[in-house]
Each structure stands twice: as structure tokens, then as C-alpha cells.
Coordinates of C-alpha atoms (C1' of nucleotides) in Angstrom, one line a residue:
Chain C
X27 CA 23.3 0.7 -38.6
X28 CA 26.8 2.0 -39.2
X29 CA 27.4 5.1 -38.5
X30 CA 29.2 7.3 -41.9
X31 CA 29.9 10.8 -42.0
X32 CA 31.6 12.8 -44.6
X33 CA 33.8 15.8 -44.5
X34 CA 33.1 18.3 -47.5
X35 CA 34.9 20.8 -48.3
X36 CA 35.6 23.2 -51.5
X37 CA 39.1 23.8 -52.3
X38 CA 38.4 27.9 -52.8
X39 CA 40.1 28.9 -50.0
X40 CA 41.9 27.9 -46.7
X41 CA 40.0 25.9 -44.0
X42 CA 38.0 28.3 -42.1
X43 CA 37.0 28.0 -38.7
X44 CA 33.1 27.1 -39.9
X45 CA 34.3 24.2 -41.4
X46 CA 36.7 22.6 -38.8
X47 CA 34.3 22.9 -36.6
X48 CA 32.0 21.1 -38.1
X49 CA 34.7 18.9 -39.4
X50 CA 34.9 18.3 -35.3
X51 CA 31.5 17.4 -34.9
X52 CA 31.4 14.8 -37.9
X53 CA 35.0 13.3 -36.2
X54 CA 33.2 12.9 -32.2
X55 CA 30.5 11.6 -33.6
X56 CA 32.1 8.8 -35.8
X57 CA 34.8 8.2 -33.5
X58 CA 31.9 7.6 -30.4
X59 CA 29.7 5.3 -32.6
X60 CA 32.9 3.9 -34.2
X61 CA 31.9 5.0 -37.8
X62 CA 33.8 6.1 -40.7
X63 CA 34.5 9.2 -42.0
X64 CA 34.9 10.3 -46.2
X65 CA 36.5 12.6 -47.2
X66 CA 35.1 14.3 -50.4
X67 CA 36.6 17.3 -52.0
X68 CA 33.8 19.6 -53.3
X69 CA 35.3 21.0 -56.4
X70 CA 32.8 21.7 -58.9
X71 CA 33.3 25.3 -59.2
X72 CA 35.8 25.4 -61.8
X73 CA 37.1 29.1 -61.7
X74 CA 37.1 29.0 -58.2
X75 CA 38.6 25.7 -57.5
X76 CA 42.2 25.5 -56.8
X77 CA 44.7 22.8 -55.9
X78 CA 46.8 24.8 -53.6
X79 CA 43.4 25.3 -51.2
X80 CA 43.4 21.2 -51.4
X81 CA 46.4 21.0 -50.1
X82 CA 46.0 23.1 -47.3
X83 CA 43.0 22.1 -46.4
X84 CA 43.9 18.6 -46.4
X85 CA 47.2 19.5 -44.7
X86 CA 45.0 21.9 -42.0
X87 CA 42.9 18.0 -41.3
X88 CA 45.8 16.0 -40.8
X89 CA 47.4 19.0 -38.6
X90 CA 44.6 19.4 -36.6
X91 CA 44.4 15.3 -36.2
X92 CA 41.3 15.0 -38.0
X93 CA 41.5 11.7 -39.5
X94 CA 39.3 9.7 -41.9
X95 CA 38.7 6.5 -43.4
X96 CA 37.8 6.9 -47.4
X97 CA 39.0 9.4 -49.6
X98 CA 39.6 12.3 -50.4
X99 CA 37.1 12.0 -53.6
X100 CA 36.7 14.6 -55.9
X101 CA 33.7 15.7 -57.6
X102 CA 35.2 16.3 -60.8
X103 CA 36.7 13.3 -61.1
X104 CA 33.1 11.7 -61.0
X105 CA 31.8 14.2 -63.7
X106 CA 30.0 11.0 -65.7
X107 CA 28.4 9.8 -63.2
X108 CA 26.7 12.6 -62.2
X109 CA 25.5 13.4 -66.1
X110 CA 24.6 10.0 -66.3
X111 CA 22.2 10.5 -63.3
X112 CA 21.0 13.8 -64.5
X113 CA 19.8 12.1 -68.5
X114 CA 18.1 9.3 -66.4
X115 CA 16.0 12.4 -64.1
X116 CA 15.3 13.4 -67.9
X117 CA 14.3 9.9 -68.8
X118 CA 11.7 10.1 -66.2
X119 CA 10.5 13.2 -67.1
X120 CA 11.9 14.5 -63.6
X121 CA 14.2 17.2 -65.4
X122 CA 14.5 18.8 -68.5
X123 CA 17.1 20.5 -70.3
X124 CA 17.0 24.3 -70.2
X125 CA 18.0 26.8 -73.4
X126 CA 17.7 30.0 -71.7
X127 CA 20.9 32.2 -72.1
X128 CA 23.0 34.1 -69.7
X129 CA 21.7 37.6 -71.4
X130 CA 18.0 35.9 -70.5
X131 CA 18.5 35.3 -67.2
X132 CA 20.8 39.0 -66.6
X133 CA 17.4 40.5 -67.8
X134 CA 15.2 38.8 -65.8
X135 CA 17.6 39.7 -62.5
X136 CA 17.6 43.1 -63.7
X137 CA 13.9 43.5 -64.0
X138 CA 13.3 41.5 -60.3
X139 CA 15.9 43.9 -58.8
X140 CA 14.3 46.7 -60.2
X141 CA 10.7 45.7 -59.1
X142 CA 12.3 45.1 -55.9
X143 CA 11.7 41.5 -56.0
X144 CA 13.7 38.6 -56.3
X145 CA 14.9 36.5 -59.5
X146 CA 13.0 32.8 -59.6
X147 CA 12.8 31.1 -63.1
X148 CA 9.8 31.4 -64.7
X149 CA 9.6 27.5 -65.7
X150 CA 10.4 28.6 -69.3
X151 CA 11.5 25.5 -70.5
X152 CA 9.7 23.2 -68.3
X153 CA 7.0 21.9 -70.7
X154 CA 8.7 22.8 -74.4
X155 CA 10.0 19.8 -76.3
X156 CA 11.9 21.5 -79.1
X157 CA 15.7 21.0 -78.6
X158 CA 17.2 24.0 -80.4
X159 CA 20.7 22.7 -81.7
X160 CA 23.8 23.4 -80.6
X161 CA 22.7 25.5 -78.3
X162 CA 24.0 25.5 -74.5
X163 CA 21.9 24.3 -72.3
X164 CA 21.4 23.7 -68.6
X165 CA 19.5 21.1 -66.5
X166 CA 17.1 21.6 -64.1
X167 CA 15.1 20.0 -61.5
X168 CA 11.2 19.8 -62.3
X169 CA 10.6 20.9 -59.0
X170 CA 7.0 19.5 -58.5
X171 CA 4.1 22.0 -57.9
X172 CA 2.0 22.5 -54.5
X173 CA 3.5 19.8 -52.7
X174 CA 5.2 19.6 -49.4
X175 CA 8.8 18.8 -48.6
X176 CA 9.3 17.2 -45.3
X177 CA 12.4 16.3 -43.8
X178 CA 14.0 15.7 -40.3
X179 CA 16.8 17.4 -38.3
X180 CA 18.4 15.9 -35.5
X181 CA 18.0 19.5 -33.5
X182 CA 15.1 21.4 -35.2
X183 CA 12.3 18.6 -35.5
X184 CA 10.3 18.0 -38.5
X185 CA 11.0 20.6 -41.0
X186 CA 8.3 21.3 -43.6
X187 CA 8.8 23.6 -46.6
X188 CA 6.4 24.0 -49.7
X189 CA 7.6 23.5 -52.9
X190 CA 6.4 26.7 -54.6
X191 CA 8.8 28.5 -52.7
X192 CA 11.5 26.8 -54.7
X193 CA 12.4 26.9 -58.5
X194 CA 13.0 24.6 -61.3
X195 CA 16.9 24.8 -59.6
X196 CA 19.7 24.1 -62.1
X197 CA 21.4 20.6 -61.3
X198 CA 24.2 20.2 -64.5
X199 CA 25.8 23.9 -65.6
X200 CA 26.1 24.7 -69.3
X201 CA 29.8 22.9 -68.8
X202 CA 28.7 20.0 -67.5
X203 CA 29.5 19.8 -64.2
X204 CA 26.8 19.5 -61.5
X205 CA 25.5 22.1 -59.2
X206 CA 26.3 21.8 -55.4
X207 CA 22.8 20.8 -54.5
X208 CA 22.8 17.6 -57.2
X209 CA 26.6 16.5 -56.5
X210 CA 26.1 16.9 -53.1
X211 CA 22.8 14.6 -52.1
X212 CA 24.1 12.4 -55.5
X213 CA 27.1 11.2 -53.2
X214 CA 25.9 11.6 -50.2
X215 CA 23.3 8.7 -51.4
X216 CA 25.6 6.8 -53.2
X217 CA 28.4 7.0 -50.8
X218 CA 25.9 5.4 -47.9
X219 CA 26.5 8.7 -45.8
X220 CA 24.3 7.9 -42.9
X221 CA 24.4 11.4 -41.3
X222 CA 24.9 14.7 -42.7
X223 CA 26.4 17.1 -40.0
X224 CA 26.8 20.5 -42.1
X225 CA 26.4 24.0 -40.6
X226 CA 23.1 25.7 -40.8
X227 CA 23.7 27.9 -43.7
X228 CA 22.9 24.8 -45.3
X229 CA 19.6 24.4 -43.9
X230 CA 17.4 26.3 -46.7
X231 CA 19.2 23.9 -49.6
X232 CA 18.2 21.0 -47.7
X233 CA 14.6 20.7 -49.0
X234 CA 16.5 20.7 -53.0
X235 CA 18.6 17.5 -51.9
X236 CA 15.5 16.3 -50.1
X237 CA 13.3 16.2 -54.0
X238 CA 17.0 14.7 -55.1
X239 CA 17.2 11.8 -52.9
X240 CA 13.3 11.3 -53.6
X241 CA 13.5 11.3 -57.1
X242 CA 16.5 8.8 -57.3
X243 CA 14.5 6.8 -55.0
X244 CA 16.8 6.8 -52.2
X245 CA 16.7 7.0 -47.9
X246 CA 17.2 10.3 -46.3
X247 CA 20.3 10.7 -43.8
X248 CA 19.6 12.0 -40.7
X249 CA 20.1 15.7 -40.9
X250 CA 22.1 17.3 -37.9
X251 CA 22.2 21.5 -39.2
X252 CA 24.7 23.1 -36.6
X253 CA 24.4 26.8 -35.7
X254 CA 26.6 29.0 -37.3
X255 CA 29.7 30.7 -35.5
X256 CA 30.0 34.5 -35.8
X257 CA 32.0 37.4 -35.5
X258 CA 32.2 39.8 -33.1
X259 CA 29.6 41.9 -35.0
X260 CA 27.3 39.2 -34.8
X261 CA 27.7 38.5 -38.7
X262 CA 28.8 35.7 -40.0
X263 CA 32.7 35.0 -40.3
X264 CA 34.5 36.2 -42.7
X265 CA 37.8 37.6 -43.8
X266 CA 36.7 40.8 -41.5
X267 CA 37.3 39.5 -38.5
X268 CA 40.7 39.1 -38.7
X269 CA 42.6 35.8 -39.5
X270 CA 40.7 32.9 -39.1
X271 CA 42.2 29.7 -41.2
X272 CA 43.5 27.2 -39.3
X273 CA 47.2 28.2 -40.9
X274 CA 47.1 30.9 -39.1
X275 CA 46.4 29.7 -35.6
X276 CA 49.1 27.2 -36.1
X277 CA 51.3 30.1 -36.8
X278 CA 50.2 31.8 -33.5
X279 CA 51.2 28.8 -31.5
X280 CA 48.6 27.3 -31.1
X281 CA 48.3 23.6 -30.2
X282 CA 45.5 21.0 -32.6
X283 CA 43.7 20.5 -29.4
X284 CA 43.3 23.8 -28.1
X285 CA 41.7 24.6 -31.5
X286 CA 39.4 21.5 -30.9
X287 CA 38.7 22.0 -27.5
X288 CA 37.5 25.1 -27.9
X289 CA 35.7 25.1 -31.2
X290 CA 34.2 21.8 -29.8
X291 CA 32.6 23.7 -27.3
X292 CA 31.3 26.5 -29.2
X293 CA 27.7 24.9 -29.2
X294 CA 28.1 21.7 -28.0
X295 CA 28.5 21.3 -23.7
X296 CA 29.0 18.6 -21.2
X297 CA 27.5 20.0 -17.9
X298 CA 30.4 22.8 -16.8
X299 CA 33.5 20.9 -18.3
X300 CA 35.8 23.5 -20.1
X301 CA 38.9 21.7 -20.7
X302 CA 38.9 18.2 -22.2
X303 CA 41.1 15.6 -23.6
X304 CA 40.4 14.1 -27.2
X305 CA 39.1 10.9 -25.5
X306 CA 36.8 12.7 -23.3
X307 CA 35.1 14.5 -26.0
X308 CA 35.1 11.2 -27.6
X309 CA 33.3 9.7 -24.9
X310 CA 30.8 12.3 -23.9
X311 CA 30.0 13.6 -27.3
X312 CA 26.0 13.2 -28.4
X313 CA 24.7 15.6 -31.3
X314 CA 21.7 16.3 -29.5
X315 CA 23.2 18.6 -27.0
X316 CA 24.1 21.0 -29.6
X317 CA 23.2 24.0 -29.1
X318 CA 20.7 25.9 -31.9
X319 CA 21.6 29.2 -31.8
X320 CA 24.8 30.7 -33.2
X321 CA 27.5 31.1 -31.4
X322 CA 30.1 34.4 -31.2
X323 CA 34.1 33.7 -31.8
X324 CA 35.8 34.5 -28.6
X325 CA 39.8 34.6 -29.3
X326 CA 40.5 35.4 -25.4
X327 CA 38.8 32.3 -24.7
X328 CA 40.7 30.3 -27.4
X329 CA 43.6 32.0 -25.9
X330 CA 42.8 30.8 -22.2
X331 CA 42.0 27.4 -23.3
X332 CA 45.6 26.8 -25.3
X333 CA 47.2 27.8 -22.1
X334 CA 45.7 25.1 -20.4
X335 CA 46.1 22.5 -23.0
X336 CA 49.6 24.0 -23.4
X337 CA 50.1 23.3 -19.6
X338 CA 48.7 19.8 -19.7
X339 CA 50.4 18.8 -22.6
X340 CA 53.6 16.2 -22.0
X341 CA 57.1 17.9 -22.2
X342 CA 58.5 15.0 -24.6
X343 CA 55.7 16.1 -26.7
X344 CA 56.6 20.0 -26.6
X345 CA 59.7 19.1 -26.9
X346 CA 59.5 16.9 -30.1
X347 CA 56.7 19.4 -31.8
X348 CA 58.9 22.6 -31.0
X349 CA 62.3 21.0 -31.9
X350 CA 63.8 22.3 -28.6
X351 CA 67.8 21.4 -28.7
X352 CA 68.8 22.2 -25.5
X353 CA 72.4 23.3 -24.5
X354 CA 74.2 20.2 -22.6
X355 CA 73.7 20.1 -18.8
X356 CA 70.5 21.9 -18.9
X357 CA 67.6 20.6 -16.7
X358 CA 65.3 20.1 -19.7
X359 CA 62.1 19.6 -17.1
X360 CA 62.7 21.9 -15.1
X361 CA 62.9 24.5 -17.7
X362 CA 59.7 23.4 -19.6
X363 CA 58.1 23.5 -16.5
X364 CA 59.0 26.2 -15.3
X365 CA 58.0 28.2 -19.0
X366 CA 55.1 26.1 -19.4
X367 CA 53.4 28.1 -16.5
X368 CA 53.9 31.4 -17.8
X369 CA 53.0 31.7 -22.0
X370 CA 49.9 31.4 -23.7
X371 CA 51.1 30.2 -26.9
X372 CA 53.8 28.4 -28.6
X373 CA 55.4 30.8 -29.6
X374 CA 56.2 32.9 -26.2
X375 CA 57.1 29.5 -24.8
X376 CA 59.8 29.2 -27.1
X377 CA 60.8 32.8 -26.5
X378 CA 61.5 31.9 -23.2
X379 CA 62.8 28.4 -23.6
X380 CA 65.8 31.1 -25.6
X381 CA 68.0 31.2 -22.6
X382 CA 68.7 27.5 -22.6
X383 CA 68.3 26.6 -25.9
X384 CA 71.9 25.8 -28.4
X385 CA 70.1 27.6 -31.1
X386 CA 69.9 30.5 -29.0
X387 CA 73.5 30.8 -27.5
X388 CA 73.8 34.3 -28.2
X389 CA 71.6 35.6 -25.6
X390 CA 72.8 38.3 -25.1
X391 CA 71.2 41.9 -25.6
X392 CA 71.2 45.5 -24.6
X393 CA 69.6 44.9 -21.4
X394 CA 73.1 43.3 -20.4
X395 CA 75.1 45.9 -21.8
X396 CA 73.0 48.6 -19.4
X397 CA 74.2 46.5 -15.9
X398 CA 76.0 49.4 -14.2
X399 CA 79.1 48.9 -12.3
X400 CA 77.7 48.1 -9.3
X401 CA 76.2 44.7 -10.9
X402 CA 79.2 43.6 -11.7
X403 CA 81.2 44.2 -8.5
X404 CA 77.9 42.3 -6.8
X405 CA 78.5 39.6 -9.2
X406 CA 82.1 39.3 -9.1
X407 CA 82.0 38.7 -5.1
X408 CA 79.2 36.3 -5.5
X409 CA 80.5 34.3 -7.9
X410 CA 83.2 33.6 -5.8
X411 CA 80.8 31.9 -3.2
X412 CA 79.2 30.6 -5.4
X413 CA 82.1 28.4 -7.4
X414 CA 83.0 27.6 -3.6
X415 CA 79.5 25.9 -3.0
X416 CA 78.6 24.6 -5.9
X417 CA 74.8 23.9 -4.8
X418 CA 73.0 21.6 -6.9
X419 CA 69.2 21.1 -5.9
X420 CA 66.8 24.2 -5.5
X421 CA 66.9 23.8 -2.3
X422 CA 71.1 24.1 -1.9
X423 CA 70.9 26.7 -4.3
X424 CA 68.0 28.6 -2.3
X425 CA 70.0 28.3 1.1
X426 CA 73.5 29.6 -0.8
X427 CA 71.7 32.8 -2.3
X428 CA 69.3 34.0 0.8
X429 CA 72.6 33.3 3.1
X430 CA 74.6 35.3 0.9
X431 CA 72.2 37.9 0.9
X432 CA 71.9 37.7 4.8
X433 CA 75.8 38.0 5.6
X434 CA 76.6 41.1 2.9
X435 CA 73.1 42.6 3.8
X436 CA 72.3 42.8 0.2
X437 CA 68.3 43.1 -1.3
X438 CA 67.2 40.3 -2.9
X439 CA 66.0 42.1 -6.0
X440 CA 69.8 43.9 -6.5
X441 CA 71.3 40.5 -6.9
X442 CA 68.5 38.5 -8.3
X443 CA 67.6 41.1 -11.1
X444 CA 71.2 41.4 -12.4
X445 CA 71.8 38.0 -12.3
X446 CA 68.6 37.5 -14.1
X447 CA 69.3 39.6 -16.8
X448 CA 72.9 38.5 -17.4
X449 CA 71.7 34.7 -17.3
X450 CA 69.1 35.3 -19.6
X451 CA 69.3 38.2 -21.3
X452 CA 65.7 39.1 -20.4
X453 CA 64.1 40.6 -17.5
X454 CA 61.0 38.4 -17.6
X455 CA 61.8 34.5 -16.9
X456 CA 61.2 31.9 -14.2
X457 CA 62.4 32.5 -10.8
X458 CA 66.1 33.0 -9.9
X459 CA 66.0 29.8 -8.6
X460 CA 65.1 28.0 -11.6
X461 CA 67.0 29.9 -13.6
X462 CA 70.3 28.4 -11.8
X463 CA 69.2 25.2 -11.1
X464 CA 67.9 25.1 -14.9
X465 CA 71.6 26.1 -16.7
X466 CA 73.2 24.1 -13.6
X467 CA 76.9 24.9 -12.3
X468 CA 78.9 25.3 -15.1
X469 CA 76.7 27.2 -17.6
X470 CA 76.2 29.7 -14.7
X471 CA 79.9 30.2 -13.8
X472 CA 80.6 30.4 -17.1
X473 CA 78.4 33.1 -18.0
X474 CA 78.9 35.0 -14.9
X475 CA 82.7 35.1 -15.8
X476 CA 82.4 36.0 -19.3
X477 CA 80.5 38.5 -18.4
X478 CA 83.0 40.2 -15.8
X479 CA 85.7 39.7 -18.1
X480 CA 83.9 41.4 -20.4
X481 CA 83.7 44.6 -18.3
X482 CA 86.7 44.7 -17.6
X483 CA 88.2 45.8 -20.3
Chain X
rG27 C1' 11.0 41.5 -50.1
rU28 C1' 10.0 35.9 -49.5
rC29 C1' 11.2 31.5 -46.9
rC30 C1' 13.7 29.0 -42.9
rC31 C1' 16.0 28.8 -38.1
rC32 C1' 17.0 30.8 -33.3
rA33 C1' 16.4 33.7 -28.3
rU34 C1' 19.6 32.6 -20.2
rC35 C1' 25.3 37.4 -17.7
rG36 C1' 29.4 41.6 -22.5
rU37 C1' 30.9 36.3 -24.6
rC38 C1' 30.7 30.6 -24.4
rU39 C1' 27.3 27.9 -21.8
rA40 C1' 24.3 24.6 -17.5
rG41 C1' 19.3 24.3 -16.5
rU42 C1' 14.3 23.7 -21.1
rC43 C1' 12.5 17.8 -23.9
rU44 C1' 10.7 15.0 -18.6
rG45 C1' 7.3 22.5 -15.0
rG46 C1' 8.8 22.7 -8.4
rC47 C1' 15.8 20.9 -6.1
rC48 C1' 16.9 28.1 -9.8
rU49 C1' 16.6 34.0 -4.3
rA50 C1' 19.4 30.8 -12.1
rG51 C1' 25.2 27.3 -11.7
rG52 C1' 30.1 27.2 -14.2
rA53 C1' 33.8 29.4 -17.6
rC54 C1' 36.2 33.6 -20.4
rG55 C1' 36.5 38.8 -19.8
rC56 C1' 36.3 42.8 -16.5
rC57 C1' 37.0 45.0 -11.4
rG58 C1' 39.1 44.4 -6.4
rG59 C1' 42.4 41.9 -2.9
rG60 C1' 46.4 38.3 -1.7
rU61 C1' 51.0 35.3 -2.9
rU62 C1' 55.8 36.7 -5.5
rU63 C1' 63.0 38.2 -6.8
rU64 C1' 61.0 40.1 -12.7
rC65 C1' 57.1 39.0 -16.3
rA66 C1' 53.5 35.9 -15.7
rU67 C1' 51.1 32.1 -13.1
rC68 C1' 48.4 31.0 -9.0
rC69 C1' 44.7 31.8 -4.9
rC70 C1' 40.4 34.5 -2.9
rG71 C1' 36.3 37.9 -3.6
rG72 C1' 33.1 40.8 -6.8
rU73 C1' 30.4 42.2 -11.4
rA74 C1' 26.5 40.7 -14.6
rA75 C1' 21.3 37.3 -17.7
rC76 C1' 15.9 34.1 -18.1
rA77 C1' 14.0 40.0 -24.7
rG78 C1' 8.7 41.9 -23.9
rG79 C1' 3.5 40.8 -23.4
rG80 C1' -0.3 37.5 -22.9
rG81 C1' -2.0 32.7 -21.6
rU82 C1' -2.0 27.3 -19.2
rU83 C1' -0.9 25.8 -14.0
rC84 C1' -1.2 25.5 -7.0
rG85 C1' 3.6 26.6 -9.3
rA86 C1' 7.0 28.7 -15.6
rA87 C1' 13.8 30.2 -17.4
rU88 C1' 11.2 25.5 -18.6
rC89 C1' 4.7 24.4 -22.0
rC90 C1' 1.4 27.4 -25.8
rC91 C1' 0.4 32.1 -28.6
rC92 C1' 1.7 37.0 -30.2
rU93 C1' 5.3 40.9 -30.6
rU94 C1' 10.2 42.3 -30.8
rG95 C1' 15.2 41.2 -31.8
rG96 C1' 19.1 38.2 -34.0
rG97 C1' 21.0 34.9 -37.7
rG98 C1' 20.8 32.2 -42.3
rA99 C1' 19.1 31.2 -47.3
rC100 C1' 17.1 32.9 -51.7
rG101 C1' 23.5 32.1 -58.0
rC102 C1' 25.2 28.2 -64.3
rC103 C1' 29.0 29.6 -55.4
rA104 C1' 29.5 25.7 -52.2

RNA sequence: GUCCCCAUCGUCUAGUCUGGCCUAGGACGCCGGGUUUUCAUCCCGGUAACAGGGGUUCGAAUCCCCUUGGGGACGCCA
């Protein structure tokens, strides 16, 4: 059988970290049984629908490197199709249209809530066969009575639910569209999804789209429910816990894979591996490692693991994604190198790619303006070796500087720390070393001397 | 309240299906030490868990039951 999944989400909001993730799992598990993926945009909420959320969320996929096949479909482009399917349930005597108003079903809230119970419709309209008019009118499900809804999932078993704990549950709204439950398993029949990877808050509307795919005659997918992430607090994630769309880890400097990586293996595991490559997930991916119980957001984690995959990642590649320009001369290698080791995100990388960068040139800061006199007297005889020399790999440069040091019995740190600051305006950066071999001869001198001149006025 | 799901270090997890290799492994964090010209990195060491109670068995983290705890769902939201 081949394999389809489906990504599905509403446009009411940025992608949240819920949905990517599972957005992930439905991705491994294509890409390793070489399936496709659909796209289907979940928009049948009309108030809460928007088109700017579609475009980020579509822009958050493609971002993150989630690709897909088919699509993106939206719902409300498909709005006769799904009516069509709902008269043909009434046909059948599978669904009925109900008159009940708004005020009829406030009242009957009220009244549950006050007798501390909660709301079910009472099957009002389930049997009456007068059609009042002009009135608005829902459709529901005829949600048959005393019988047993069984379904599978890929991680709990057999689940079995009876039906009298569910209600005659609305499929078309009084404005036509269809309710989540009916759109939902409607598509995910007619659109040959094979398996249905969704988080577990979906679990308990599972048996409703089970009685929908029965009544339109149709094969259940195999169900894979994936436990939830939570916050800190144990609850699940929401705007509380502090930014969590996709947009915003971008923003942090974070890289796609990092996000992957790690989300990946919130719930899912292969043996003690933390850090993997897209492939390797790929390749090792099988939904029936995954774990059942949900899983708490760690951002120091997140934060470990982007430093890694920051570290791995290739240096044409940083330097294409951050749109480094480098000042001529500079040992473009060496300096990523020598930054990559240090940051844990994007962004501090760049900070402290600043030094060498020609978008940067102006360097300099109040830290340089505090050198004291002394500095620049230290500076003003070492330059003078230094121009004589001209060292050109570490290892020259090494031997010039701890020889000078040696001969005018100077401290490392009184000459390093200066020189450090003046070079690049900052007193945290890769070693003095690096720092000279990175900006090479000329950039140095140059600086040095600009600087004395400087002082000397 | 009703229904459903779940339960190993503070957190993510390995081990559970197929009981013995588990005096429970790894990672993040935290604590301590080392390397170092700054900030970091890095290296070494340490910390800490099978929710509780009953079974089954020669043997249980692993199988069964109960309790407790946690999460989710109960919308003309998805």
C-alpha cells in the first residue's frame, strides 16, 4: 500500500510547536516509506480563519523544510462537496436536519452548568419530520444508539468507546460549512490518506470520524495519536509559556534542523542518539517507538541541540543563510570556525562574526576609547615588530607574539587583552591568535595604526 | 462531573511488547574539578528515577489487578 499522510492545519494562528511536530512525524514517516504528503488547509471556521496565518504557516513549512506533495487544499473551497455528502447521510436516514436555535441550546448549557452537569443534545430533532420554513437549521449525525465504536491506534491498541457517550454531533453549521469532525474524516476518505498522525488531543473525536467513515462506507486509516507536548507547568502549550511559533525561533537564530532534531525527539527515540542528521531520522524513523505519554518543552535543550547542529552545519551554508560579506583578506574559515565554537544561536554568531564583517566596519566602541596610555605605548612598540615580521600562519604569528612577550618581559594578558579589544572592539572573541591570523597583515596594521594616531592627538 | 489516554532521574529518554544481560544506561540541567590570553567551548568527575499496594513467577522496571497521580476531550473551535 502507499503510504499518504496529510498535514492539517487551521489558519487561526501561527504554527505552534504542537503542530510542527507532528508535521515532523507525518514528514519521517512518508519520507521512510516513500509516501506522499497533502497539504490541506483546515479553514472552516470562518470568524477565526485568516489568510495572513496561511501564509505563515505555509511559509513556517517551507522554512522549516517540510515539504509535500499535493496541495495546499482548502476546505472552503470544497464547501459543495461536503453539503452534497451531508443530503446523501439525510437520504439514508443517517442524519437529519436540526431547527433548534442558538437561544435553545444557551438555555440548555445554562441549565447543565447550573445542575453541574454537562450540555449533550437531547435528540430533539432526531425523529420529527416537519421542516419549519425558512428557518436555520443545522445537521447532525444520527449517532446510533447502544452500539460500540471500535477503532485502532498504531500506539494505544484497540480502542473501544460506546456510543451513548456521544451526541447527535453537528456535521454542517447553520452557514453551511461543515464541522471539523465531518470535513475532516470527509477528506481524509476521499483524499486516500492512508495514516492519520495527529496529536492526542484528537483522540476523543476519533470515535465521531470513525461512525463518519462507516456511514459513507469507507476503510479506516491507521490511526497513530501522538502524546501531547507541555509546558513547564505540565499544561498544555499555550501562549503562557512564552513564545512558541516557529517565527519566533527563527528569529532567535535558530537553525530548521535544530527545531526538528529536537522536537523529533520529544517522544520519539533511537537507542541514546541525540543529535541527528535529516537522513538519519529519515532512516531510523518507525511510529511505533513513540512514546505515549506527554512530553515537557525544554528550551535549554533546544538551545544545546542548535549549538550542535550550528557547529555541524557547513560554513558555505552559514555563510549563504546569514549573508556574511566579509571585509577582503579575511580568513573567512577560520573565523567561522573559530565563532562557530563559541554561540548558541544565530544570532550571537553573527555578533561575533562583527569584527570582520564590511557591514560592520565601524567596530569600534567605548571599550576602545577606555585603553589607557599604557596600551598604546605597548602597542606602538609592537607594532613595530610586528610590520617587521609579517607572520602569516598561526603558528608564525604564535612564535612572533610569545617571543615578543619573552624579550620585553611583558604578560600575556597586558598585550593580548588590548590588542583584543582594539581589533575587535569586544572583550569576548576567539583567541588572539585567530583574531590576527583571521583579519591577516594588513587589516591588523592598519587598525593598530589608526588607532595610535588616534591617540595622539 | 462523564469518557478516553498515560505513568523510569528536575526534564527528554533507553530498557517494557519477546520477564533474568538492570547493583536501571545515555542526554539536557545542576554541582565539583581541569584546560585556557577574554567570553565561551572542550575534557574529567558527581548528583538524581522504576508512583504506591497487591498478585503471577525460581525470578518483575518489564505481565495482571487496585489505588494514587498526571494529561486530554466533552462547542454551530479545530
Amino acid at each position: 500500500m502507499n503510504v499518504k499522510v496529510r498535514f492539517a492545519p487551521s489558519p487561526t494562528g501561527s504554527l505552534h510547536l504542537g503542530a510542527v511536530r507532528t508535521a515532523i512525524f507525518n514528514y519521517l514517516f512518508a519520507k521512510k516509506n516513500n509516501g506522499k504528503i497533502l497539504v490541506r488547509i483546515e479553514d472552516t471556521d470562518k470568524e477565526r480563519s485568516s489568510n495572513e496565518s496561511l501564509i505563515e504557516i505555509l511559509e513556517s513549512l517551507r522554512w522549516l523544510g517540510l515539504d509535500w506533495d499535493e496541495g495546499p487544499i482548502k476546505q472552503s473551497n470544497r464547501l459543495e462537496i461536503y453539503k452534497a455528502a451531508a443530503d446523501k447521510l439525510i437520504d439514508e436516514d443517517l442524519a437529519y436536519r436540526c431547527y433548534m436555535t442558538q437561544e435553545e441550546v444557551n438555555l440548555l448549557k445554562d441549565k447543565a452548568k447550573a445542575e453541574n452537569k454537562v450540555y449533550k443534545y437531547p435528540n430533539t430533532w432526531r425523529e420529527k419530520k416537519e421542516n419549519p420554513n425558512g428557518r436555520d437549521f443545522v445537521i447532525r449525525f444520527k449517532t446510533p444508539y447502544q452500539t460500540k465504536i471500535n477503532f485502532n491506534d498504531t500506539l494505544r491498541g484497540n480502542i473501544t468507546i460506546d456510543s451513548s457517550t456521544l451526541d447527535d454531533f453537528i456535521i454542517i453549521k447553520s452557514d453551511g460549512f461543515p464541522t471539523y469532525n465531518f470535513a475532516s474524516a470527509l477528506d481524509d476518505a476521499e483524499m486516500g490518506i492512508t495514516n492519520i498522525i495527529r496529536g492526542e488531543d484528537h483522540l476523543s473525536n476519533t470515535p465521531k470520524q470513525v461512525l463518519i467513515f462507516n456511514s459513507i462506507k469507507k476503510k479506516l486509516p491507521n490511526f497513530t495519536h501522538v502524546s501531547m507536548i507541555l509546558g513547564k507547568d505540565k499544561t498544555k502549550l499555550s501562549k503562557r509559556h512564552g513564545a512558541e511559533s516557529i517565527n519566533s525561533f527563527k528569529e532567535k537564530g535558530y537553525l530548521p534542523i535544530s527545531i526538528i532534531n529536537y522536537l523529533a525527539r520529544l517522544g520519539w527515540a533511537y537507542g541514546d542518539q541525540e543529535i541527528f542528521t535529516l537522513n538519519e531520522m529519515i532512516s531510523n524513523f518507525s511510529l511505533d517507538n513513540l512514546s505515549k505519554s506527554p512530553a515537557v518543552f525544554d528550551s535549554e535543550k533546544l538551545s544545546w541541540v542548535n549549538n550542535i547542529q550550528i557547529k555541524n552545519y557547513p560554513n558555505s551554508e552559514l555563510k549563504e543563510r546569514l549573508k556574511l560579506e566579509f571585509i577582503d583578506g579575511v580568513d573567512e574559515e577560520l573565523a567561522i570556525n573559530a565563532v562557530k565554537e563559541k554561540n548558541k544561536d544565530l544570532n550571537e554568531l553573527q555578533k561575533s562574526l562583527n569584527f570582520c564583517l564590511l557591514t560592520n566596519e565601524s567596530y569600534e566602541n567605548e571599550l576602545i576609547n577606555e585603553l589607557d596610555n599604557q596600551a598604546v605605548s605597548e602597542l606602538k612598540k609592537f607594532i613595530i615588530v610586528w610590520e617587521e615580521k609579517k607572520p602569516k600562519e598561526i603558528e608564525e604569528i604564535k612564535e612572533v607574539f610569545t617571543n615578543y612577550l619573552n624579550e620585553n618581559e611583558i604578560k600575556m594578558k597586558s598585550l593580548a587583552l588590548p590588542l583584543r579589544i582594539l581589533l575587535t572592539g569586544t572583550k569576548s572573541s576567539p583567541g588572539i591568535f585567530e583574531i590576527l591570523k583571521i583579519l591577516g597583515h594588513e587589516i591588523v596594521i592598519e587598525r593598530i595604526k589608526k588607532f595610535i594616531k588616534n591617540n595622539e592627538k
